[in-house]
Structure formats: structure tokens, C-alpha cells
Coordinates of C-alpha atoms in Angstrom, one line a residue:
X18 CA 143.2 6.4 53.3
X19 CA 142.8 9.2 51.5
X20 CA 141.4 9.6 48.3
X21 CA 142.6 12.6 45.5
X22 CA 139.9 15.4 45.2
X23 CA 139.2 14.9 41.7
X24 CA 138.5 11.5 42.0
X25 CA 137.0 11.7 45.4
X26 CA 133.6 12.5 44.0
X27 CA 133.4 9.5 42.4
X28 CA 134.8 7.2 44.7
X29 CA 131.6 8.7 46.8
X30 CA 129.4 8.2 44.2
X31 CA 130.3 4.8 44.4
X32 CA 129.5 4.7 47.9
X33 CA 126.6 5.7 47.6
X34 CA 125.7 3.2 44.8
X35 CA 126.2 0.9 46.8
X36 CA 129.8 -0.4 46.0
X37 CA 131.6 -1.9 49.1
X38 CA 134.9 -0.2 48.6
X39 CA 136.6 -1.2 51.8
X40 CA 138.6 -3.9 49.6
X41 CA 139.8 -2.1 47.3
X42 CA 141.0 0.6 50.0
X43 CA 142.6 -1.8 51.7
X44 CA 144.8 -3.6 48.8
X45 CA 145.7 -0.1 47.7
X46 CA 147.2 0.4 51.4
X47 CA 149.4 -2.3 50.3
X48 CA 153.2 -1.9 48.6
X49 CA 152.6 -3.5 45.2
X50 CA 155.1 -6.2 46.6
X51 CA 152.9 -6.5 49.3
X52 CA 149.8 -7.4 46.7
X53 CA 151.8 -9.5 44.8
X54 CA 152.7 -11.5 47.7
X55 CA 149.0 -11.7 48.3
X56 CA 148.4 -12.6 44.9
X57 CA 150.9 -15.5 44.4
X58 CA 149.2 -16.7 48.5
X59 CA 145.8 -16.7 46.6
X60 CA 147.1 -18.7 43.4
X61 CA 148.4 -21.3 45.8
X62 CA 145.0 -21.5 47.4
X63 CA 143.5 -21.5 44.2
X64 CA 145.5 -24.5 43.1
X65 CA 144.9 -26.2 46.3
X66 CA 141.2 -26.3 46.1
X67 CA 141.5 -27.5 42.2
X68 CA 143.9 -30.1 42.8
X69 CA 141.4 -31.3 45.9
X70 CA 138.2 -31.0 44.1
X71 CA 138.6 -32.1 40.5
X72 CA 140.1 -35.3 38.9
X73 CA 143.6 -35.0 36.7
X74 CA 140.8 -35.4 33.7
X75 CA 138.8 -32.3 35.0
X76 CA 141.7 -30.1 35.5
X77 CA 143.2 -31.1 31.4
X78 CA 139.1 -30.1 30.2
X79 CA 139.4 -26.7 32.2
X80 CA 142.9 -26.0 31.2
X81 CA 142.0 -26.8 27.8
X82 CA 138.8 -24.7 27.6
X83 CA 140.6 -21.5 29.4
X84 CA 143.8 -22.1 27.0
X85 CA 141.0 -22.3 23.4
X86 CA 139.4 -19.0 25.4
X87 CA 142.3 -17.0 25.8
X88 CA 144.3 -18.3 22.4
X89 CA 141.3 -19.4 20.0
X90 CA 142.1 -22.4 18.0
X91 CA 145.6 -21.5 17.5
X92 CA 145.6 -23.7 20.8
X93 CA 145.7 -26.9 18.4
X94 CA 148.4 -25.9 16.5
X95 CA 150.6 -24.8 19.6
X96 CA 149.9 -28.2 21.0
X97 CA 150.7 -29.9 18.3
X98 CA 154.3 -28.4 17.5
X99 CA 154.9 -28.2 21.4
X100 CA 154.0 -32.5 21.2
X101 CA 156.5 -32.7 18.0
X102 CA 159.0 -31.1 19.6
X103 CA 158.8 -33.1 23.1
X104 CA 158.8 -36.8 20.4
X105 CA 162.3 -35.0 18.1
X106 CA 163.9 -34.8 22.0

């Protein structure tokens, strides 16, 4: 695959750092529908190996955490008006 010139000096540099770019070449060889497809195929996997691994208990502590990390404490809040609405149904 062919790299553009200006760009190709780094992409050498980063060869010769070290960097093992043969990944990333080969995902970019790939239709972004392509990748995508590769991506939901590693999410499954990804679930699969959770859902093996960890108790139901484990899982609701690690969504919990990720959910406070990516949110903050609004997390509470959400949860609590999602809960309210789930009782008024």
C-alpha cells in the first residue's frame, strides 16, 4: 500500500522507531464497511469473553465504573430518572 509523499517520511520514521505498522496498513486496505464489519465481529467477541469470564455482579461494577468515567456523576442522576421513568410505566 502506498503511502502519500508528505506523509511518507513519517510513516518511515515510524518504522524506524520501531512502530509495527503492518496493522494499521492492513485495516486501511479495508472499505470502511469492511472495518466496521470487523469492528462489530470484535465487539461480539469482546462480549463473549465478558459474559464467560465475569459474574452478572462483575459486569454491573464495570459498566458502572466505565458509565461514571465517561459521564462523571451525572451517571446518578441519569439512573435515577431512567429508574423513575421505568416505575411511572
Amino acid at each position: 500500500m502506498g503511502v502519500p509523499s508528505r506523509a511518507n517520511s513519517w510513516w518511515q520514521r515510524a518504522i524506524e522507531f520501531g512502530i509495527d505498522v503492518t496493522l494499521l496498513e492492513a485495516n486501511l486496505a479495508l472499505t470502511p464497511a469492511q472495518r466496521l464489519r470487523e469492528l462489530v465481529m470484535m465487539n461480539h467477541l469482546h462480549e463473549q469473553i465478558r459474559t464467560r469470564t465475569l459474574t452478572p455482579a462483575q459486569c454491573e461494577v464495570i459498566d458502572a465504573r466505565e458509565l461514571e468515567q465517561k459521564f462523571g456523576s451525572d451517571v446518578d442522576e441519569m439512573s435515577f430518572h431512567a429508574s423513575a421513568r421505568a416505575s411511572a410505566d
